[in-house]
């Protein structure tokens, strides 16, 4: 039965209505076969509802700021170990936290962009746990009254065999809270020791808690990608997952519709959207197999091993950990204002204005995609690619504004040819040696019929070399232009014939032979009588 179950689990779902897998049918089918084998009367059993997956996310986004949340230490990913550590970061006695205004503004902007309710009064708490990379023995967070609550993240993902069908989804946001990051533990198995780097200790984080409204890994990955684009558009987080600027914990459980939610497991610290999808889908498969086999899913923390594609146990959570939350005594309540509510004689540098930040919100990715489709008539899946690549929207618009070619033709050259060359050499759009103006000039030559499409691709290759020559100059220099003068074309043909006399004689002989054979085989037959 285990082999049968694993076979049924192969296609864990791209849509919510596909996550339900037929484990119960497999089990009932095996039972009926066994009963027939023992010559017992068959009993019609009502098949139990199929299991479905439930996924919630906790996302830790590192705030894009020059200094840490409560200290003046610089934030730099590549700093030497323990080189950006203040006395407060190291938890030396007598040091006090000083709140970073930039971090507060980033959290408020993120909450506004996601439609959250901004709490004008929020509180800081101490969350106690003991680990080597947490010098103070507690983390300053916002457990009781966070800076933002409610809200909704709208995202879309592509489905279908050709990945050209757009499905819109929503996931509710429970809260957004400010908190400190911990340091980093580096485990040296060769020397059997653990090294501590406190450069990351105290860096400002936004923790976004997403309700369990998703059902599979692909939905979760699409939601994280959309959030990543939103944060990058806002400038509140760079969202580089490979550098740990966006880390995801996934809460995964299975249950049958109409029944209470199942026991959940938490898959910790996933730093890739692709790995997130794989980790969740594997965990759903594992839990469904456990439940259908009559077992019990354990409430535990697991890690994802990307090499094996499996989740592995880290620690159990059966014993409720007491974090001993308490109000942070060294920080007063965080008060936010509107322009009309600012107290008189208040230093404007000491207040954060919610309505002012609302006015500063940029165009969000979803709006950008809709605008591209409406304005330029491109396909929705093409708008996803444009928005997902940093700087590619501006590049595309720049080309369209400078060329006579239709946007639908421009999009093909930008996504297929230009982006292909960028990917081959691992370059960003800003590093492209072909400017929007140069590509627009090339497309104008193609649109005017001055060159053919294969010739245009050769010109693009030359432009890519960065010689500084224009497309028109390359066409003239290499003779890639199309000829329209009949006499000129005849002269070229004459030169080719005259320069290849042997080939011409061979072709003439072959033509004479073919003609003779044809005449001989087509002798006319006179019908009788």
Short mmCIF file of C-alpha atoms in Angstrom, two decimals:
data_model
loop_
_atom_site.label_atom_id
_atom_site.label_comp_id
_atom_site.label_asym_id
_atom_site.label_seq_id
_atom_site.Cartn_x
_atom_site.Cartn_y
_atom_site.Cartn_z
CA UNK A 1 0.00 0.00 0.00
CA UNK A 2 2.92 2.35 0.67
CA UNK A 3 4.06 2.01 -2.93
CA UNK A 4 0.55 2.70 -4.15
CA UNK A 5 0.25 5.76 -1.94
CA UNK A 6 3.54 7.21 -3.12
CA UNK A 7 2.43 6.77 -6.70
CA UNK A 8 -0.81 8.61 -6.02
CA UNK A 9 1.15 11.41 -4.39
CA UNK A 10 3.24 12.32 -7.41
CA UNK A 11 1.35 15.38 -8.60
CA UNK A 12 0.72 17.35 -5.48
CA UNK A 13 -1.21 20.24 -7.10
CA UNK A 14 -0.94 23.58 -8.66
CA UNK A 15 -4.45 24.65 -7.74
CA UNK A 16 -6.41 24.41 -4.52
CA UNK A 17 -9.01 22.08 -5.96
CA UNK A 18 -6.24 19.71 -7.10
CA UNK A 19 -4.53 19.31 -3.74
CA UNK A 20 -7.02 16.65 -2.67
CA UNK A 21 -5.35 13.34 -3.39
CA UNK A 22 -7.08 10.00 -3.61
CA UNK A 23 -5.48 8.19 -0.69
CA UNK A 24 -8.81 7.04 0.75
CA UNK A 25 -9.76 5.49 -2.55
CA UNK A 26 -6.47 3.62 -2.68
CA UNK A 27 -7.02 2.28 0.84
CA UNK A 28 -10.65 1.29 0.23
CA UNK A 29 -9.70 -0.37 -3.06
CA UNK A 30 -7.08 -2.50 -1.34
CA UNK A 31 -9.57 -3.46 1.36
CA UNK A 32 -12.22 -4.55 -1.18
CA UNK A 33 -9.72 -6.70 -3.05
CA UNK A 34 -8.74 -8.46 0.16
CA UNK A 35 -12.37 -9.12 1.05
CA UNK A 36 -13.07 -10.69 -2.36
CA UNK A 37 -10.04 -12.91 -1.99
CA UNK A 38 -11.50 -14.43 1.20
CA UNK A 39 -14.91 -15.00 -0.44
CA UNK A 40 -16.67 -12.62 1.96
CA UNK A 41 -19.67 -10.56 0.83
CA UNK A 42 -18.73 -7.17 -0.50
CA UNK A 43 -19.88 -4.26 1.63
CA UNK A 44 -20.37 -0.88 0.02
CA UNK A 45 -18.46 1.61 2.10
CA UNK A 46 -18.90 5.33 1.83
CA UNK A 47 -15.53 6.77 0.85
CA UNK A 48 -14.20 9.22 3.43
CA UNK A 49 -13.45 12.74 2.18
CA UNK A 50 -10.07 13.16 0.62
CA UNK A 51 -7.31 14.90 2.55
CA UNK A 52 -6.47 18.49 1.71
CA UNK A 53 -3.46 20.57 2.61
CA UNK A 54 -3.38 23.73 4.71
CA UNK A 55 -0.39 26.09 4.55
CA UNK A 56 0.38 29.24 6.52
CA UNK A 57 3.57 31.28 6.39
CA UNK A 58 5.71 33.36 8.72
CA UNK A 59 8.01 35.59 6.68
CA UNK A 60 10.97 37.46 8.13
CA UNK A 61 11.97 40.40 5.94
CA UNK A 62 15.19 42.25 6.75
CA UNK A 63 14.48 45.97 6.68
CA UNK A 64 16.55 47.93 4.18
CA UNK A 65 18.28 50.39 6.50
CA UNK A 66 21.85 51.52 7.01
CA UNK A 67 21.83 50.81 10.76
CA UNK A 68 20.27 48.25 13.09
CA UNK A 69 16.89 48.43 14.80
CA UNK A 70 18.08 49.65 18.21
CA UNK A 71 21.74 50.59 17.68
CA UNK A 72 23.93 52.62 15.33
CA UNK A 73 25.89 49.61 14.07
CA UNK A 74 26.13 49.43 10.30
CA UNK A 75 24.28 46.75 8.36
CA UNK A 76 26.46 45.08 5.72
CA UNK A 77 26.16 41.51 4.50
CA UNK A 78 29.84 41.03 3.63
CA UNK A 79 31.41 42.58 6.74
CA UNK A 80 34.15 40.56 8.49
CA UNK A 81 32.76 38.49 11.40
CA UNK A 82 31.89 40.50 14.52
CA UNK A 83 32.96 43.79 12.95
CA UNK A 84 29.54 45.49 13.18
CA UNK A 85 28.67 44.89 16.80
CA UNK A 86 27.86 47.71 19.24
CA UNK A 87 27.83 47.44 23.03
CA UNK A 88 24.04 47.10 22.88
CA UNK A 89 24.23 44.33 20.26
CA UNK A 90 26.59 42.43 22.55
CA UNK A 91 24.18 42.97 25.48
CA UNK A 92 26.74 44.67 27.70
CA UNK A 93 25.22 45.87 30.99
CA UNK A 94 23.94 49.44 31.08
CA UNK A 95 23.26 49.79 27.35
CA UNK A 96 19.82 50.96 26.20
CA UNK A 97 17.90 50.60 22.90
CA UNK A 98 17.30 53.60 20.62
CA UNK A 99 14.58 52.95 18.04
CA UNK A 100 15.54 53.42 14.37
CA UNK A 101 12.98 55.69 12.68
CA UNK A 102 13.71 54.27 9.24
CA UNK A 103 12.66 50.80 10.42
CA UNK A 104 9.37 52.14 11.74
CA UNK A 105 8.65 53.91 8.44
CA UNK A 106 9.45 50.74 6.49
CA UNK A 107 7.01 48.69 8.56
CA UNK A 108 4.27 51.32 8.17
CA UNK A 109 4.76 51.55 4.39
CA UNK A 110 4.66 47.76 4.08
CA UNK A 111 1.46 47.61 6.12
CA UNK A 112 -0.18 50.34 4.03
CA UNK A 113 0.78 48.66 0.76
CA UNK A 114 -0.83 45.41 1.98
CA UNK A 115 -4.02 47.09 3.16
CA UNK A 116 -3.30 46.59 6.86
CA UNK A 117 -4.70 48.63 9.72
CA UNK A 118 -1.85 50.65 11.21
CA UNK A 119 -1.96 50.74 14.99
CA UNK A 120 -1.25 54.29 16.09
CA UNK A 121 -0.05 52.84 19.38
CA UNK A 122 2.02 49.66 19.46
CA UNK A 123 4.14 48.00 22.14
CA UNK A 124 7.45 46.19 22.39
CA UNK A 125 7.94 42.94 24.32
CA UNK A 126 10.75 40.70 25.41
CA UNK A 127 10.66 37.12 24.16
CA UNK A 128 13.00 35.03 26.29
CA UNK A 129 14.94 32.08 24.96
CA UNK A 130 18.52 31.09 25.40
CA UNK A 131 20.88 30.47 22.53
CA UNK A 132 24.49 31.35 21.89
CA UNK A 133 23.75 33.81 19.08
CA UNK A 134 21.27 35.79 21.25
CA UNK A 135 23.56 37.56 23.75
CA UNK A 136 20.82 39.21 25.84
CA UNK A 137 18.89 35.96 26.34
CA UNK A 138 15.78 37.61 24.89
CA UNK A 139 14.54 39.13 21.63
CA UNK A 140 12.75 42.47 21.46
CA UNK A 141 9.59 41.95 19.40
CA UNK A 142 5.91 43.00 19.25
CA UNK A 143 3.85 40.09 20.47
CA UNK A 144 0.89 41.79 22.19
CA UNK A 145 0.21 44.86 20.05
CA UNK A 146 2.06 44.87 16.69
CA UNK A 147 2.48 47.86 14.42
CA UNK A 148 0.02 46.57 11.76
CA UNK A 149 -2.81 44.02 11.70
CA UNK A 150 -5.23 42.66 9.12
CA UNK A 151 -4.59 43.20 5.44
CA UNK A 152 -4.46 40.98 2.40
CA UNK A 153 -1.80 39.86 -0.05
CA UNK A 154 -3.16 39.42 -3.58
CA UNK A 155 -1.01 37.30 -5.85
CA UNK A 156 -1.27 35.49 -9.16
CA UNK A 157 0.42 32.43 -10.54
CA UNK A 158 0.56 30.78 -13.93
CA UNK A 159 -0.95 27.34 -14.50
CA UNK A 160 -1.67 25.11 -17.46
CA UNK A 161 0.57 23.03 -19.68
CA UNK A 162 2.01 26.15 -21.33
CA UNK A 163 2.00 28.18 -18.10
CA UNK A 164 -0.17 30.82 -19.77
CA UNK A 165 -3.29 30.77 -17.57
CA UNK A 166 -3.33 33.33 -14.76
CA UNK A 167 -5.05 32.35 -11.50
CA UNK A 168 -5.68 35.12 -8.93
CA UNK A 169 -5.51 34.29 -5.23
CA UNK A 170 -5.63 36.11 -1.89
CA UNK A 171 -4.11 35.33 1.48
CA UNK A 172 -5.03 37.16 4.68
CA UNK A 173 -2.34 38.84 6.73
CA UNK A 174 -2.70 38.43 10.48
CA UNK A 175 -0.09 40.97 11.56
CA UNK A 176 3.20 42.70 10.84
CA UNK A 177 5.58 43.23 13.74
CA UNK A 178 8.97 44.79 14.27
CA UNK A 179 11.67 42.69 15.91
CA UNK A 180 15.39 42.08 16.22
CA UNK A 181 17.27 39.49 14.25
CA UNK A 182 19.61 37.11 16.05
CA UNK A 183 23.26 36.48 15.33
CA UNK A 184 24.53 33.63 13.22
CA UNK A 185 25.93 30.30 14.45
CA UNK A 186 28.57 28.74 12.21
CA UNK A 187 29.01 25.04 12.94
CA UNK A 188 32.50 23.69 12.28
CA UNK A 189 32.09 19.92 12.20
CA UNK A 190 35.77 19.39 11.43
CA UNK A 191 36.88 20.98 14.71
CA UNK A 192 33.66 20.03 16.54
CA UNK A 193 32.94 23.61 17.53
CA UNK A 194 30.44 26.37 16.85
CA UNK A 195 31.52 29.90 16.00
CA UNK A 196 29.32 32.95 16.62
CA UNK A 197 29.04 35.97 14.33
CA UNK A 198 27.02 38.83 15.88
CA UNK A 199 27.03 41.11 12.83
CA UNK A 200 23.38 40.18 12.19
CA UNK A 201 22.34 40.49 15.84
CA UNK A 202 19.96 43.42 16.23
CA UNK A 203 19.28 43.95 12.53
CA UNK A 204 15.70 45.17 12.03
CA UNK A 205 13.15 42.63 10.84
CA UNK A 206 9.53 42.76 9.80
CA UNK A 207 7.75 39.52 10.61
CA UNK A 208 4.69 39.05 8.43
CA UNK A 209 2.31 36.36 9.64
CA UNK A 210 0.10 34.98 6.84
CA UNK A 211 -3.06 33.08 7.68
CA UNK A 212 -3.36 29.41 6.55
CA UNK A 213 -5.25 30.25 3.35
CA UNK A 214 -2.96 28.33 0.95
CA UNK A 215 -3.10 24.68 0.04
CA UNK A 216 0.12 23.73 -1.74
CA UNK A 217 3.70 24.69 -2.37
CA UNK A 218 3.13 26.47 -5.65
CA UNK A 219 0.59 28.84 -4.09
CA UNK A 220 2.96 29.62 -1.20
CA UNK A 221 5.89 30.23 -3.55
CA UNK A 222 3.78 32.56 -5.72
CA UNK A 223 2.69 34.52 -2.64
CA UNK A 224 6.29 34.90 -1.45
CA UNK A 225 7.44 36.04 -4.91
CA UNK A 226 4.68 38.65 -5.02
CA UNK A 227 5.57 39.89 -1.53
CA UNK A 228 9.22 40.04 -2.55
CA UNK A 229 8.33 42.28 -5.51
CA UNK A 230 6.17 44.51 -3.32
CA UNK A 231 8.93 44.98 -0.74
CA UNK A 232 11.45 45.75 -3.47
CA UNK A 233 9.09 48.28 -5.07
CA UNK A 234 8.57 49.96 -1.69
CA UNK A 235 12.30 49.93 -0.94
CA UNK A 236 11.61 48.48 2.52
CA UNK A 237 13.50 45.23 1.91
CA UNK A 238 15.92 44.22 -0.82
CA UNK A 239 14.47 40.72 -0.73
CA UNK A 240 17.68 38.88 -1.63
CA UNK A 241 16.82 35.42 -0.32
CA UNK A 242 20.31 34.04 -0.99
CA UNK A 243 21.69 36.57 1.53
CA UNK A 244 19.03 35.79 4.12
CA UNK A 245 17.15 39.06 3.61
CA UNK A 246 13.89 37.14 3.22
CA UNK A 247 13.41 33.91 5.19
CA UNK A 248 10.26 31.83 5.35
CA UNK A 249 8.85 29.42 7.94
CA UNK A 250 6.00 27.26 6.62
CA UNK A 251 3.28 25.81 8.86
CA UNK A 252 1.87 22.72 7.14
CA UNK A 253 -1.01 20.41 8.08
CA UNK A 254 -3.59 18.14 6.41
CA UNK A 255 -7.22 17.39 7.22
CA UNK A 256 -10.46 16.30 5.66
CA UNK A 257 -12.93 19.05 4.69
CA UNK A 258 -15.44 19.66 7.46
CA UNK A 259 -13.11 18.36 10.14
CA UNK A 260 -10.83 20.40 12.45
CA UNK A 261 -7.39 21.30 11.14
CA UNK A 262 -4.76 18.65 11.62
CA UNK A 263 -1.59 18.76 13.68
CA UNK A 264 0.83 21.11 12.01
CA UNK A 265 4.56 20.93 11.51
CA UNK A 266 6.80 23.94 11.00
CA UNK A 267 9.46 23.88 8.29
CA UNK A 268 12.05 26.50 9.28
CA UNK A 269 14.30 28.98 7.52
CA UNK A 270 13.64 28.37 3.82
CA UNK A 271 15.58 30.87 1.72
CA UNK A 272 14.31 30.15 -1.80
CA UNK A 273 10.83 30.29 -3.33
CA UNK A 274 11.59 27.15 -5.33
CA UNK A 275 12.77 25.28 -2.24
CA UNK A 276 9.68 26.53 -0.37
CA UNK A 277 7.38 24.92 -2.94
CA UNK A 278 9.33 21.65 -2.81
CA UNK A 279 9.46 21.58 0.99
CA UNK A 280 5.72 22.19 1.39
CA UNK A 281 4.71 19.66 -1.25
CA UNK A 282 6.94 17.01 0.26
CA UNK A 283 5.63 17.70 3.77
CA UNK A 284 2.03 17.49 2.55
CA UNK A 285 2.79 14.15 0.90
CA UNK A 286 4.50 12.86 4.03
CA UNK A 287 1.66 13.87 6.34
CA UNK A 288 -1.02 12.42 4.05
CA UNK A 289 0.83 9.13 3.95
CA UNK A 290 1.08 9.12 7.76
CA UNK A 291 -2.62 9.86 8.26
CA UNK A 292 -3.77 7.35 5.65
CA UNK A 293 -1.51 4.75 7.22
CA UNK A 294 -3.25 5.19 10.55
CA UNK A 295 -0.38 7.08 12.15
CA UNK A 296 -0.22 10.41 13.97
CA UNK A 297 1.49 13.53 12.69
CA UNK A 298 3.83 14.94 15.31
CA UNK A 299 3.86 18.59 16.27
CA UNK A 300 7.49 19.28 15.46
CA UNK A 301 9.94 21.63 13.78
CA UNK A 302 11.55 20.32 10.60
CA UNK A 303 14.20 21.51 8.16
CA UNK A 304 14.28 21.11 4.38
CA UNK A 305 17.21 19.22 2.87
CA UNK A 306 17.40 20.58 -0.68
CA UNK A 307 19.77 17.80 -1.79
CA UNK A 308 17.36 14.99 -0.98
CA UNK A 309 14.21 17.07 -1.45
CA UNK A 310 12.92 15.93 1.95
CA UNK A 311 12.10 17.54 5.28
CA UNK A 312 13.97 16.19 8.31
CA UNK A 313 13.13 16.51 12.03
CA UNK A 314 14.92 19.19 14.07
CA UNK A 315 13.09 19.21 17.40
CA UNK A 316 9.64 18.33 18.73
CA UNK A 317 7.19 20.96 19.94
CA UNK A 318 5.00 18.74 22.10
CA UNK A 319 6.22 20.46 25.25
CA UNK A 320 4.98 24.05 25.05
CA UNK A 321 7.97 26.37 25.26
CA UNK A 322 7.51 29.22 27.71
CA UNK A 323 8.99 32.34 26.14
CA UNK A 324 8.00 34.37 29.24
CA UNK A 325 6.80 37.36 27.25
CA UNK A 326 6.96 40.60 29.20
CA UNK A 327 6.74 44.31 28.30
CA UNK A 328 10.07 45.82 27.22
CA UNK A 329 10.84 48.16 30.14
CA UNK A 330 13.36 50.30 28.23
CA UNK A 331 11.05 51.28 25.36
CA UNK A 332 7.90 53.40 25.68
CA UNK A 333 4.84 52.71 23.50
CA UNK A 334 5.42 53.52 19.82
CA UNK A 335 3.04 56.34 18.85
CA UNK A 336 2.29 57.20 15.22
CA UNK A 337 0.53 60.32 14.02
CA UNK A 338 -1.42 61.91 11.20
CA UNK A 339 -0.56 65.48 10.17
CA UNK A 340 -3.55 66.86 12.07
CA UNK A 341 -2.80 64.98 15.28
CA UNK A 342 0.84 65.96 15.84
CA UNK A 343 1.20 67.67 19.24
CA UNK A 344 2.33 71.27 19.21
CA UNK A 345 6.03 72.06 19.58
CA UNK A 346 6.98 68.50 18.54
CA UNK A 347 10.24 67.94 16.69
CA UNK A 348 9.18 66.66 13.23
CA UNK A 349 12.26 64.44 13.18
CA UNK A 350 10.85 62.52 16.14
CA UNK A 351 7.47 61.59 14.65
CA UNK A 352 6.28 59.26 11.91
CA UNK A 353 3.30 60.50 9.86
CA UNK A 354 1.13 57.70 8.49
CA UNK A 355 -0.72 59.84 5.95
CA UNK A 356 2.56 61.23 4.60
CA UNK A 357 3.89 57.70 4.05
CA UNK A 358 0.62 56.75 2.35
CA UNK A 359 1.21 59.51 -0.22
CA UNK A 360 4.72 58.22 -0.91
CA UNK A 361 3.64 54.69 -1.87
CA UNK A 362 4.86 53.77 -5.38
CA UNK A 363 3.03 51.78 -8.04
CA UNK A 364 2.77 48.19 -6.85
CA UNK A 365 3.68 45.18 -9.07
CA UNK A 366 0.10 44.06 -9.62
CA UNK A 367 -0.88 47.53 -10.87
CA UNK A 368 2.21 47.63 -13.09
CA UNK A 369 1.31 44.30 -14.72
CA UNK A 370 -2.26 45.44 -15.40
CA UNK A 371 -0.99 48.72 -16.86
CA UNK A 372 1.43 46.93 -19.20
CA UNK A 373 -1.30 44.61 -20.49
CA UNK A 374 -3.81 47.44 -20.97
CA UNK A 375 -1.43 50.01 -22.44
CA UNK A 376 0.69 47.87 -24.73
CA UNK A 377 -1.57 44.89 -25.44
CA UNK A 378 0.98 42.29 -24.33
CA UNK A 379 0.06 38.90 -22.86
CA UNK A 380 -0.39 38.62 -19.07
CA UNK A 381 2.39 36.04 -18.81
CA UNK A 382 4.76 38.47 -20.53
CA UNK A 383 3.89 41.15 -17.98
CA UNK A 384 4.93 38.75 -15.21
CA UNK A 385 8.36 38.31 -16.76
CA UNK A 386 8.83 42.05 -17.23
CA UNK A 387 7.94 42.85 -13.64
CA UNK A 388 9.93 39.96 -12.14
CA UNK A 389 13.20 41.15 -13.71
CA UNK A 390 14.53 44.26 -12.01
CA UNK A 391 14.69 47.15 -14.49
CA UNK A 392 13.14 45.25 -17.40
CA UNK A 393 9.87 47.23 -17.36
CA UNK A 394 11.73 50.53 -17.81
CA UNK A 395 13.87 48.97 -20.55
CA UNK A 396 10.83 47.70 -22.45
CA UNK A 397 8.99 51.03 -22.16
CA UNK A 398 12.13 52.87 -23.27
CA UNK A 399 12.37 50.77 -26.43
CA UNK A 400 8.65 51.13 -27.22
CA UNK A 401 8.84 54.91 -26.90
CA UNK A 402 11.72 55.17 -29.37
CA UNK A 403 10.73 52.71 -32.10
CA UNK A 404 8.02 52.46 -34.75
CA UNK A 405 7.69 48.72 -34.12
CA UNK A 406 4.56 47.45 -32.41
CA UNK A 407 4.87 46.62 -28.66
CA UNK A 408 4.00 42.99 -29.40
CA UNK A 409 7.09 42.77 -31.63
CA UNK A 410 9.24 44.61 -29.11
CA UNK A 411 8.26 42.22 -26.30
CA UNK A 412 9.56 39.26 -28.31
CA UNK A 413 12.96 40.85 -28.83
CA UNK A 414 13.22 41.97 -25.20
CA UNK A 415 12.14 38.68 -23.58
CA UNK A 416 13.58 36.17 -26.03
CA UNK A 417 16.73 37.75 -27.45
CA UNK A 418 17.90 40.39 -24.98
CA UNK A 419 16.91 38.55 -21.80
CA UNK A 420 18.37 35.34 -23.20
CA UNK A 421 21.75 37.01 -23.69
CA UNK A 422 21.57 38.50 -20.18
CA UNK A 423 20.85 35.10 -18.64
CA UNK A 424 23.69 33.44 -20.57
CA UNK A 425 26.22 35.84 -19.08
CA UNK A 426 24.53 36.26 -15.66
CA UNK A 427 24.05 40.00 -16.16
CA UNK A 428 21.37 42.31 -14.82
CA UNK A 429 19.32 44.58 -17.06
CA UNK A 430 21.32 47.59 -15.90
CA UNK A 431 24.51 45.84 -17.11
CA UNK A 432 23.22 45.25 -20.63
CA UNK A 433 25.67 46.48 -23.30
CA UNK A 434 22.69 47.12 -25.60
CA UNK A 435 20.81 50.25 -24.59
CA UNK A 436 17.06 50.75 -25.23
CA UNK A 437 17.98 53.36 -27.85
CA UNK A 438 20.26 50.93 -29.73
CA UNK A 439 17.62 48.19 -29.76
CA UNK A 440 14.98 50.68 -30.89
CA UNK A 441 17.19 51.72 -33.82
CA UNK A 442 17.67 48.08 -34.81
CA UNK A 443 13.92 47.43 -34.70
CA UNK A 444 13.29 50.52 -36.83
CA UNK A 445 15.60 49.10 -39.51
CA UNK A 446 13.72 45.82 -39.36
CA UNK A 447 10.33 47.56 -39.45
CA UNK A 448 11.35 49.63 -42.47
CA UNK A 449 12.36 46.50 -44.39
CA UNK A 450 16.01 47.55 -44.56
CA UNK A 451 17.18 44.23 -43.09
CA UNK A 452 15.77 40.75 -42.65
CA UNK A 453 15.02 39.14 -39.29
CA UNK A 454 18.10 36.82 -39.44
CA UNK A 455 20.27 39.83 -40.28
CA UNK A 456 18.77 41.75 -37.36
CA UNK A 457 19.81 38.98 -34.98
CA UNK A 458 23.37 39.17 -36.37
CA UNK A 459 23.35 42.93 -35.77
CA UNK A 460 22.18 42.37 -32.18
CA UNK A 461 25.12 40.03 -31.62
CA UNK A 462 27.46 42.76 -32.86
CA UNK A 463 25.80 45.36 -30.65
CA UNK A 464 26.23 42.99 -27.71
CA UNK A 465 30.02 43.10 -28.18
CA UNK A 466 29.91 46.74 -27.10
CA UNK A 467 31.95 48.15 -29.98
CA UNK A 468 30.06 51.46 -29.82
CA UNK A 469 28.85 51.17 -33.42
CA UNK A 470 25.25 51.90 -34.24
CA UNK A 471 22.96 49.33 -35.81
CA UNK A 472 22.91 51.25 -39.08
CA UNK A 473 26.71 51.39 -39.19
CA UNK A 474 26.98 47.62 -38.61
CA UNK A 475 24.46 46.93 -41.40
CA UNK A 476 26.37 49.09 -43.88
CA UNK A 477 29.77 47.78 -42.81
CA UNK A 478 28.84 44.12 -43.16
CA UNK A 479 26.52 44.50 -46.14
CA UNK A 480 23.50 43.07 -44.30
CA UNK A 481 20.92 45.39 -45.88
CA UNK A 482 18.19 44.13 -48.20
CA UNK A 483 18.55 45.00 -51.95
CA UNK A 484 15.53 46.35 -53.80
CA UNK A 485 17.16 47.58 -57.08
CA UNK A 486 16.55 44.89 -59.77
CA UNK A 487 19.66 45.78 -61.78
CA UNK A 488 21.81 45.69 -58.66
CA UNK A 489 20.48 42.24 -57.74
CA UNK A 490 21.20 41.03 -61.31
CA UNK A 491 24.77 42.30 -61.04
CA UNK A 492 25.30 40.41 -57.81
CA UNK A 493 23.90 37.24 -59.36
CA UNK A 494 26.19 37.69 -62.42
CA UNK A 495 29.23 38.09 -60.19
CA UNK A 496 28.37 34.93 -58.29
CA UNK A 497 27.92 32.95 -61.52
CA UNK A 498 31.12 34.25 -63.06
CA UNK A 499 33.15 33.43 -59.96
CA UNK A 500 31.99 29.77 -59.89
CA UNK A 501 32.37 28.43 -63.50
CA UNK A 502 32.82 24.76 -62.48
CA UNK A 503 29.64 24.72 -60.42
CA UNK A 504 27.76 26.43 -63.27
CA UNK A 505 28.88 23.79 -65.82
CA UNK A 506 27.88 20.99 -63.45
CA UNK A 507 24.45 22.48 -62.97
CA UNK A 508 24.00 22.99 -66.70
CA UNK A 509 24.88 19.36 -67.44
CA UNK A 510 22.52 18.18 -64.74
CA UNK A 511 19.74 20.34 -66.15
CA UNK A 512 20.23 18.95 -69.69
CA UNK A 513 20.19 15.37 -68.42
CA UNK A 514 17.04 15.95 -66.38
CA UNK A 515 15.29 17.55 -69.35
CA UNK A 516 16.18 14.63 -71.66
CA UNK A 517 14.86 12.08 -69.16
CA UNK A 518 11.65 14.02 -68.75
CA UNK A 519 11.05 14.25 -72.54
CA UNK A 520 11.69 10.55 -72.98
CA UNK A 521 9.33 9.52 -70.21
CA UNK A 522 6.52 11.79 -71.35
CA UNK A 523 6.02 10.37 -74.88
CA UNK A 524 2.40 10.72 -75.86
CA UNK A 525 0.26 7.57 -75.94
CA UNK A 526 -2.53 7.64 -78.58
CA UNK A 527 -5.81 6.13 -77.24
CA UNK A 528 -7.25 3.17 -79.27
CA UNK A 529 -9.92 3.58 -82.02
#
